[in-house]
Tab-separated table of C-alpha atoms and ligand atoms in Angstrom:
chain	number	residue	atom	x	y	z
A	1	UNK	CA	144.822	72.871	80.564
A	2	UNK	CA	144.964	69.316	81.837
A	3	UNK	CA	146.672	66.831	79.570
A	4	UNK	CA	144.827	63.556	79.184
A	5	UNK	CA	146.891	61.927	76.461
A	6	UNK	CA	149.768	59.535	77.031
A	7	UNK	CA	153.366	60.696	77.572
A	8	UNK	CA	152.476	64.353	77.866
A	9	UNK	CA	155.594	64.943	80.006
A	10	UNK	CA	159.080	64.428	78.528
A	11	UNK	CA	162.149	64.787	80.768
A	12	UNK	CA	165.797	65.108	79.751
A	13	UNK	CA	169.033	64.800	81.689
A	14	UNK	CA	171.733	62.449	82.962
A	15	UNK	CA	170.788	58.953	84.158
A	16	UNK	CA	173.112	57.995	87.021
A	17	UNK	CA	173.453	55.263	89.559
A	18	UNK	CA	173.869	56.626	93.069
A	19	UNK	CA	176.487	54.988	95.275
A	20	UNK	CA	175.121	56.223	98.552
A	21	UNK	CA	176.518	55.831	102.045
A	22	UNK	CA	176.024	57.255	105.490
A	23	UNK	CA	179.538	58.493	106.149
A	24	UNK	CA	181.443	61.155	108.042
A	25	UNK	CA	183.225	64.469	107.809
A	26	UNK	CA	186.547	62.746	107.475
A	27	UNK	CA	185.713	61.443	104.018
A	28	UNK	CA	184.320	64.840	102.992
A	29	UNK	CA	187.607	66.437	104.044
A	30	UNK	CA	189.704	63.740	102.408
A	31	UNK	CA	188.104	64.446	99.025
A	32	UNK	CA	187.611	68.182	99.524
A	33	UNK	CA	183.805	67.947	99.397
A	34	UNK	CA	181.288	70.285	101.022
A	35	UNK	CA	178.607	68.685	103.201
A	36	UNK	CA	175.814	69.901	100.916
A	37	UNK	CA	176.877	70.283	97.309
A	38	UNK	CA	176.878	68.684	93.863
A	39	UNK	CA	180.014	68.597	91.714
A	40	UNK	CA	181.554	66.867	88.716
A	41	UNK	CA	184.269	64.432	89.780
A	42	UNK	CA	187.883	65.237	88.988
A	43	UNK	CA	190.682	62.677	88.836
A	44	UNK	CA	191.317	63.012	92.580
A	45	UNK	CA	187.719	62.067	93.405
A	46	UNK	CA	187.575	58.780	91.508
A	47	UNK	CA	188.693	56.514	94.426
A	48	UNK	CA	185.701	57.715	96.478
A	49	UNK	CA	183.342	55.247	94.769
A	50	UNK	CA	185.316	52.177	95.833
A	51	UNK	CA	185.869	53.663	99.263
A	52	UNK	CA	182.141	54.235	99.792
A	53	UNK	CA	181.405	50.672	98.653
A	54	UNK	CA	184.162	48.978	100.620
A	55	UNK	CA	184.309	50.983	103.846
A	56	UNK	CA	180.866	52.505	104.268
A	57	UNK	CA	178.537	49.774	103.025
A	58	UNK	CA	177.261	52.021	100.210
A	59	UNK	CA	174.002	51.100	98.511
A	60	UNK	CA	173.371	51.246	94.758
A	61	UNK	CA	170.233	53.309	94.132
A	62	UNK	CA	168.743	54.760	90.935
A	63	UNK	CA	169.618	58.446	90.671
A	64	UNK	CA	170.191	61.226	88.169
A	65	UNK	CA	168.343	64.348	89.256
A	66	UNK	CA	165.763	64.639	86.469
A	67	UNK	CA	165.344	60.878	86.298
A	68	UNK	CA	164.359	61.051	89.979
A	69	UNK	CA	161.902	63.820	89.072
A	70	UNK	CA	160.524	61.800	86.150
A	71	UNK	CA	160.062	58.755	88.406
A	72	UNK	CA	158.337	61.000	90.950
A	73	UNK	CA	155.972	62.526	88.402
A	74	UNK	CA	155.114	59.079	87.025
A	75	UNK	CA	154.569	57.852	90.609
A	76	UNK	CA	151.797	60.452	90.917
A	77	UNK	CA	150.329	60.409	87.401
A	78	UNK	CA	148.283	57.727	85.577
A	79	UNK	CA	150.248	54.991	83.751
A	80	UNK	CA	152.106	56.031	80.571
A	81	UNK	CA	152.321	59.727	81.443
A	82	UNK	CA	156.081	60.345	81.531
A	83	UNK	CA	159.014	59.532	79.254
A	84	UNK	CA	162.637	60.217	80.126
A	85	UNK	CA	165.667	60.472	77.825
A	86	UNK	CA	169.404	60.435	78.602
A	87	UNK	CA	172.541	58.396	77.981
A	88	UNK	CA	173.672	55.140	79.628
A	89	UNK	CA	176.165	52.345	78.990
A	90	UNK	CA	175.405	48.700	78.304
A	91	UNK	CA	176.186	47.370	81.770
A	92	UNK	CA	175.018	46.221	85.200
A	93	UNK	CA	174.361	49.765	86.389
A	94	UNK	CA	172.049	50.482	83.454
A	95	UNK	CA	170.169	47.274	84.278
A	96	UNK	CA	169.610	48.530	87.849
A	97	UNK	CA	168.253	51.813	86.459
A	98	UNK	CA	165.876	49.985	84.123
A	99	UNK	CA	164.555	47.937	87.060
A	100	UNK	CA	163.971	51.036	89.176
A	101	UNK	CA	162.084	52.915	86.465
A	102	UNK	CA	159.977	49.832	85.764
A	103	UNK	CA	158.832	49.822	89.384
A	104	UNK	CA	157.036	53.159	88.908
A	105	UNK	CA	156.166	52.552	85.253
A	106	UNK	CA	158.442	55.283	83.897
A	107	UNK	CA	159.247	54.871	80.204
A	108	UNK	CA	162.909	55.497	79.405
A	109	UNK	CA	164.432	55.987	75.984
A	110	UNK	CA	168.142	55.764	76.670
A	111	UNK	CA	170.890	56.463	74.209
A	112	UNK	CA	172.970	53.339	74.879
A	113	UNK	CA	176.710	53.642	74.325
A	114	UNK	CA	178.420	50.256	74.405
A	115	UNK	CA	181.829	51.847	74.909
A	116	UNK	CA	181.204	53.943	78.013
A	117	UNK	CA	180.081	52.989	81.525
A	118	UNK	CA	176.786	54.215	82.964
A	119	UNK	CA	177.353	57.371	85.014
A	120	UNK	CA	177.689	57.179	88.777
A	121	UNK	CA	177.240	59.586	91.630
A	122	UNK	CA	178.942	59.194	95.008
A	123	UNK	CA	176.465	60.340	97.647
A	124	UNK	CA	177.936	61.090	101.064
A	125	UNK	CA	175.242	61.488	103.688
A	126	UNK	CA	176.189	63.323	106.877
A	127	UNK	CA	173.205	64.177	109.076
A	128	UNK	CA	170.593	65.906	106.929
A	129	UNK	CA	173.151	66.949	104.326
A	130	UNK	CA	174.145	65.181	101.133
A	131	UNK	CA	177.245	65.695	99.030
A	132	UNK	CA	177.075	64.523	95.408
A	133	UNK	CA	180.150	63.730	93.315
A	134	UNK	CA	179.404	62.635	89.765
A	135	UNK	CA	181.330	60.875	87.035
A	136	UNK	CA	179.041	61.199	84.016
A	137	UNK	CA	180.382	58.373	81.838
A	138	UNK	CA	177.893	57.493	79.092
A	139	UNK	CA	175.498	60.244	80.253
A	140	UNK	CA	178.056	62.728	78.942
A	141	UNK	CA	177.747	61.260	75.439
A	142	UNK	CA	174.083	62.148	75.012
A	143	UNK	CA	173.690	63.954	71.707
A	144	UNK	CA	171.195	65.878	69.634
A	145	UNK	CA	171.130	63.086	67.040
A	146	UNK	CA	169.392	60.859	69.578
A	147	UNK	CA	166.775	63.495	70.423
A	148	UNK	CA	166.208	64.280	66.754
A	149	UNK	CA	165.972	60.643	65.651
A	150	UNK	CA	162.493	60.002	64.216
A	151	UNK	CA	161.367	57.707	67.038
A	152	UNK	CA	162.376	60.090	69.834
A	153	UNK	CA	161.387	63.305	68.093
A	154	UNK	CA	157.895	61.854	67.675
A	155	UNK	CA	157.735	61.624	71.475
A	156	UNK	CA	158.965	65.229	71.726
A	157	UNK	CA	156.272	66.419	69.339
A	158	UNK	CA	153.630	64.468	71.204
A	159	UNK	CA	154.507	65.878	74.649
A	160	UNK	CA	153.021	69.096	76.024
A	161	UNK	CA	155.426	69.546	78.927
A	162	UNK	CA	159.226	69.413	78.914
A	163	UNK	CA	161.307	69.140	82.064
A	164	UNK	CA	165.063	69.661	81.811
A	165	UNK	CA	167.446	69.080	84.703
A	166	UNK	CA	170.027	71.883	84.787
A	167	UNK	CA	172.813	69.340	85.128
A	168	UNK	CA	172.284	68.671	81.430
A	169	UNK	CA	173.833	72.058	80.596
A	170	UNK	CA	177.171	70.300	81.158
A	171	UNK	CA	176.275	67.685	78.538
A	172	UNK	CA	174.193	68.713	75.514
A	173	UNK	CA	172.838	72.293	75.427
A	174	UNK	CA	171.651	71.855	71.793
A	175	UNK	CA	169.170	69.187	72.981
A	176	UNK	CA	167.917	71.571	75.673
A	177	UNK	CA	167.499	74.356	73.140
A	178	UNK	CA	165.645	72.063	70.737
A	179	UNK	CA	163.056	71.383	73.453
A	180	UNK	CA	162.963	75.074	74.417
A	181	UNK	CA	162.248	76.162	70.863
A	182	UNK	CA	159.673	73.450	70.301
A	183	UNK	CA	157.865	74.604	73.453
A	184	UNK	CA	157.891	78.279	72.485
A	185	UNK	CA	156.803	77.592	68.902
A	186	UNK	CA	153.791	75.526	70.000
A	187	UNK	CA	152.955	77.238	73.303
A	188	UNK	CA	153.915	74.184	75.332
A	189	UNK	CA	155.338	74.306	78.861
A	190	UNK	CA	159.124	74.360	79.333
A	191	UNK	CA	160.399	73.721	82.849
A	192	UNK	CA	164.051	74.010	83.932
A	193	UNK	CA	165.642	73.173	87.270
A	194	UNK	CA	168.923	74.954	88.116
A	195	UNK	CA	170.128	71.716	89.811
A	196	UNK	CA	173.324	72.986	91.485
A	197	UNK	CA	175.197	76.215	92.255
A	198	UNK	CA	177.924	75.368	89.734
A	199	UNK	CA	175.448	75.485	86.844
A	200	UNK	CA	174.677	79.250	87.012
A	201	UNK	CA	178.296	79.914	88.007
A	202	UNK	CA	180.214	77.919	85.410
A	203	UNK	CA	177.682	77.166	82.657
A	204	UNK	CA	176.291	80.686	82.635
A	205	UNK	CA	176.357	81.314	78.903
A	206	UNK	CA	174.518	78.093	78.012
A	207	UNK	CA	172.049	78.570	80.836
A	208	UNK	CA	171.352	82.185	79.881
A	209	UNK	CA	170.680	81.215	76.260
A	210	UNK	CA	167.795	79.093	77.567
A	211	UNK	CA	166.343	81.524	80.104
A	212	UNK	CA	163.997	83.384	77.720
A	213	UNK	CA	162.289	80.023	77.170
A	214	UNK	CA	161.703	79.149	80.843
A	215	UNK	CA	158.015	78.944	81.696
A	216	UNK	CA	158.876	77.536	85.121
A	217	UNK	CA	162.255	77.841	86.776
A	218	UNK	CA	162.775	75.704	89.879
A	219	UNK	CA	165.747	75.846	92.258
A	220	UNK	CA	166.694	75.811	95.922
A	221	UNK	CA	167.936	78.747	97.972
A	222	UNK	CA	171.649	77.977	97.485
A	223	UNK	CA	171.251	77.750	93.711
A	224	UNK	CA	169.233	80.991	93.736
A	225	UNK	CA	172.038	82.745	95.614
A	226	UNK	CA	174.619	81.341	93.177
A	227	UNK	CA	172.512	82.597	90.281
A	228	UNK	CA	172.335	86.067	91.821
A	229	UNK	CA	176.063	86.118	92.538
A	230	UNK	CA	176.941	85.223	88.953
A	231	UNK	CA	174.340	87.401	87.218
A	232	UNK	CA	175.029	90.904	88.506
A	233	UNK	CA	172.479	90.557	91.295
A	234	UNK	CA	175.020	90.490	94.146
A	235	UNK	CA	173.027	93.212	95.893
A	236	UNK	CA	170.117	90.790	96.425
A	237	UNK	CA	172.136	87.568	96.790
A	238	UNK	CA	170.832	87.095	100.355
A	239	UNK	CA	167.283	88.184	99.609
A	240	UNK	CA	165.749	84.986	98.221
A	241	UNK	CA	162.250	86.452	97.574
A	242	UNK	CA	163.900	89.231	95.543
A	243	UNK	CA	165.800	86.617	93.493
A	244	UNK	CA	162.526	84.763	92.857
A	245	UNK	CA	161.079	87.999	91.496
A	246	UNK	CA	164.143	88.675	89.357
A	247	UNK	CA	163.993	85.165	87.847
A	248	UNK	CA	160.257	85.479	87.123
A	249	UNK	CA	160.805	88.795	85.345
A	250	UNK	CA	163.726	87.924	83.067
A	251	UNK	CA	162.922	88.593	79.389
A	252	UNK	CA	160.558	85.953	78.004
A	253	UNK	CA	160.168	84.568	74.516
A	254	UNK	CA	156.681	83.072	74.711
A	255	UNK	CA	154.535	85.927	76.017
A	256	UNK	CA	151.365	83.837	76.029
A	257	UNK	CA	152.092	82.636	79.552
A	258	UNK	CA	153.796	84.397	82.464
A	259	UNK	CA	156.971	82.875	83.915
A	260	UNK	CA	156.810	81.310	87.359
A	261	UNK	CA	159.878	81.005	89.621
A	262	UNK	CA	159.767	78.415	92.406
A	263	UNK	CA	162.436	78.358	95.128
A	264	UNK	CA	162.547	75.612	97.762
A	265	UNK	CA	164.362	76.295	101.022
A	266	UNK	CA	164.698	72.978	102.852
A	267	UNK	CA	162.439	73.156	105.897
A	268	UNK	CA	161.721	76.868	105.324
A	269	UNK	CA	158.745	77.929	103.197
A	270	UNK	CA	158.755	77.428	99.427
A	271	UNK	CA	158.640	80.739	97.524
A	272	UNK	CA	156.745	81.418	94.305
A	273	UNK	CA	157.014	84.536	92.161
A	274	UNK	CA	154.946	85.094	89.032
A	275	UNK	CA	156.041	87.446	86.251
A	276	UNK	CA	154.488	90.924	86.559
A	277	UNK	CA	153.022	90.184	89.966
A	278	UNK	CA	154.191	92.004	93.045
A	279	UNK	CA	153.572	89.374	95.682
A	280	UNK	CA	156.036	86.546	96.366
A	281	UNK	CA	153.914	83.797	97.888
A	282	UNK	CA	155.212	81.604	100.710
A	283	UNK	CA	154.168	77.991	101.281
A	284	UNK	CA	155.210	76.318	104.578
A	285	UNK	CA	156.562	72.803	104.004
A	286	UNK	CA	154.909	69.546	105.085
A	287	UNK	CA	156.547	68.931	108.444
A	288	UNK	CA	157.851	65.448	109.235
A	289	UNK	CA	159.570	64.428	112.465
A	290	UNK	CA	163.383	64.507	112.361
A	291	UNK	CA	163.338	60.857	113.465
A	292	UNK	CA	161.427	59.950	110.292
A	293	UNK	CA	164.022	61.435	107.947
A	294	UNK	CA	166.119	58.796	106.232
A	295	UNK	CA	168.189	61.129	104.038
A	296	UNK	CA	167.635	64.244	101.915
A	297	UNK	CA	169.209	62.867	98.709
A	298	UNK	CA	166.654	63.589	95.978
A	299	UNK	CA	164.325	65.728	98.101
A	300	UNK	CA	164.461	68.601	95.616
A	301	UNK	CA	163.968	66.231	92.690
A	302	UNK	CA	160.910	64.726	94.376
A	303	UNK	CA	159.506	68.218	94.966
A	304	UNK	CA	159.920	68.953	91.264
A	305	UNK	CA	158.272	65.615	90.387
A	306	UNK	CA	155.166	66.331	92.433
A	307	UNK	CA	155.030	69.932	91.235
A	308	UNK	CA	155.306	69.057	87.544
A	309	UNK	CA	152.764	66.239	87.962
A	310	UNK	CA	150.415	68.922	89.272
A	311	UNK	CA	151.057	71.088	86.208
A	312	UNK	CA	150.381	68.133	83.901
A	313	UNK	CA	147.093	67.555	85.726
A	314	UNK	CA	146.156	71.187	85.188
A	315	UNK	CA	146.244	72.064	88.899
A	316	UNK	CA	146.785	75.635	90.059
A	317	UNK	CA	150.120	76.726	91.531
A	318	UNK	CA	148.972	76.353	95.147
A	319	UNK	CA	148.066	72.710	94.568
A	320	UNK	CA	151.126	71.956	92.439
A	321	UNK	CA	153.413	73.294	95.204
A	322	UNK	CA	151.525	71.262	97.773
A	323	UNK	CA	151.940	68.136	95.632
A	324	UNK	CA	155.669	68.844	95.387
A	325	UNK	CA	156.020	69.240	99.131
A	326	UNK	CA	153.976	66.088	99.723
A	327	UNK	CA	156.163	63.985	97.414
A	328	UNK	CA	159.379	65.449	98.876
A	329	UNK	CA	158.219	64.524	102.391
A	330	UNK	CA	157.584	60.948	101.210
A	331	UNK	CA	160.956	60.664	99.473
A	332	UNK	CA	162.922	61.959	102.461
A	333	UNK	CA	161.624	58.995	104.445
A	334	UNK	CA	163.032	56.505	101.913
A	335	UNK	CA	166.629	55.493	101.240
A	336	UNK	CA	167.968	57.859	98.555
A	337	UNK	CA	165.817	59.372	95.808
A	338	UNK	CA	163.051	56.770	96.123
A	339	UNK	CA	159.292	56.661	96.672
A	340	UNK	CA	157.289	54.453	99.040
A	341	UNK	CA	155.543	51.234	98.057
A	342	UNK	CA	152.762	50.326	98.420
A	343	UNK	CA	151.994	53.488	96.539
A	344	UNK	CA	150.554	56.468	98.411
A	345	UNK	CA	148.074	58.731	96.694
A	346	UNK	CA	147.925	62.500	96.978
B	1	LIG	C1	176.194	66.524	85.930
B	1	LIG	N1	175.886	66.169	87.300
B	1	LIG	C2	176.835	66.609	88.285
B	1	LIG	C3	174.716	65.486	87.616
B	1	LIG	C4	174.396	65.073	88.924
B	1	LIG	C5	173.148	64.446	89.127
B	1	LIG	N2	172.271	64.239	88.145
B	1	LIG	C6	172.641	64.635	86.929
B	1	LIG	N3	173.831	65.237	86.651
B	1	LIG	N4	175.020	65.112	90.123
B	1	LIG	C7	174.200	64.553	91.026
B	1	LIG	N5	173.073	64.145	90.432
B	1	LIG	C8	171.907	63.470	91.024
B	1	LIG	O1	171.250	64.340	91.867
B	1	LIG	C9	170.384	63.531	92.632
B	1	LIG	C10	169.977	64.260	93.874
B	1	LIG	O2	169.317	65.423	93.585
B	1	LIG	C11	172.260	62.266	91.856
B	1	LIG	O3	172.330	61.109	91.053
B	1	LIG	C12	171.110	62.222	92.859
B	1	LIG	O4	170.234	61.144	92.623
């Protein structure tokens, strides 16, 4: 059913500032990064931020995977449709984030920690790949007390759709579970994005506790393979349609709606499996010329933003996927996880 009230979509994850540069393989090798990956920074990675700023003319761009998705959904939806929660510091980087969300009219309710810096993500662009290296800072201090505070919980109760970025499994699983349970209890829609291969691999237990609550599970092909490899599905780890089916048919708590698994595959077709249905549908992507691609940082987040906006508008799956692909194609043409202005309409 279409939601017409305000703030029907609530998103949760880690607000970050992206320090993004077009760079080279040398810097990937120096810091032991893969060309296309997302990791948590260790001690040895910390100098990369200064190096990107000083030697590669890095730009500061609003990031944080689910914050990008929330901005994308709000870009598509009428004013006052989306609210986003996560943790930031009280600093210059947080001010940049607040400016960026204002541009699309996204409401943010940050937990502000005066003692920790806003999180940052080094983004190394090489060709059409992007390597993400994150120091969470204040984002890591997000806590259930913030979500359960009367002002924020009122927003939770008001919303009909929850979107959780999988990266938040490294931060505050109790907050994720609170949204999951609220959704199941009131037959609301709970959407999770796997976010990165390391989430199913190294945060398996927390992730698996949430899986019965997934109404929609979104990931890309690499994350799907990592899920299979870490969940006893090694035999189908290279068969992405089979993984889509397996995800759709995991045990489900709220049986009033079937689970839908959505797997993006870069320029290859997007796959959709629905619980108890045999067919895995394929949706070719919106093709854009290679010369029009700026970078792919945030492409998956933009897809999720368009897709979830479609759900909020009560569109069917075919249209929601098309909206996701449309918004991803727009974002790829911008610098970082951004959307074009003047605003385009779907
Ligand atoms: C916990 N980690 C590692 C992260 C992230 C993250 N967002 C939340 N938590 N690591 C990278 N990102 C964001 O992913 C976007 C691209 O999909 C980056 O900030 C980037 O904007």
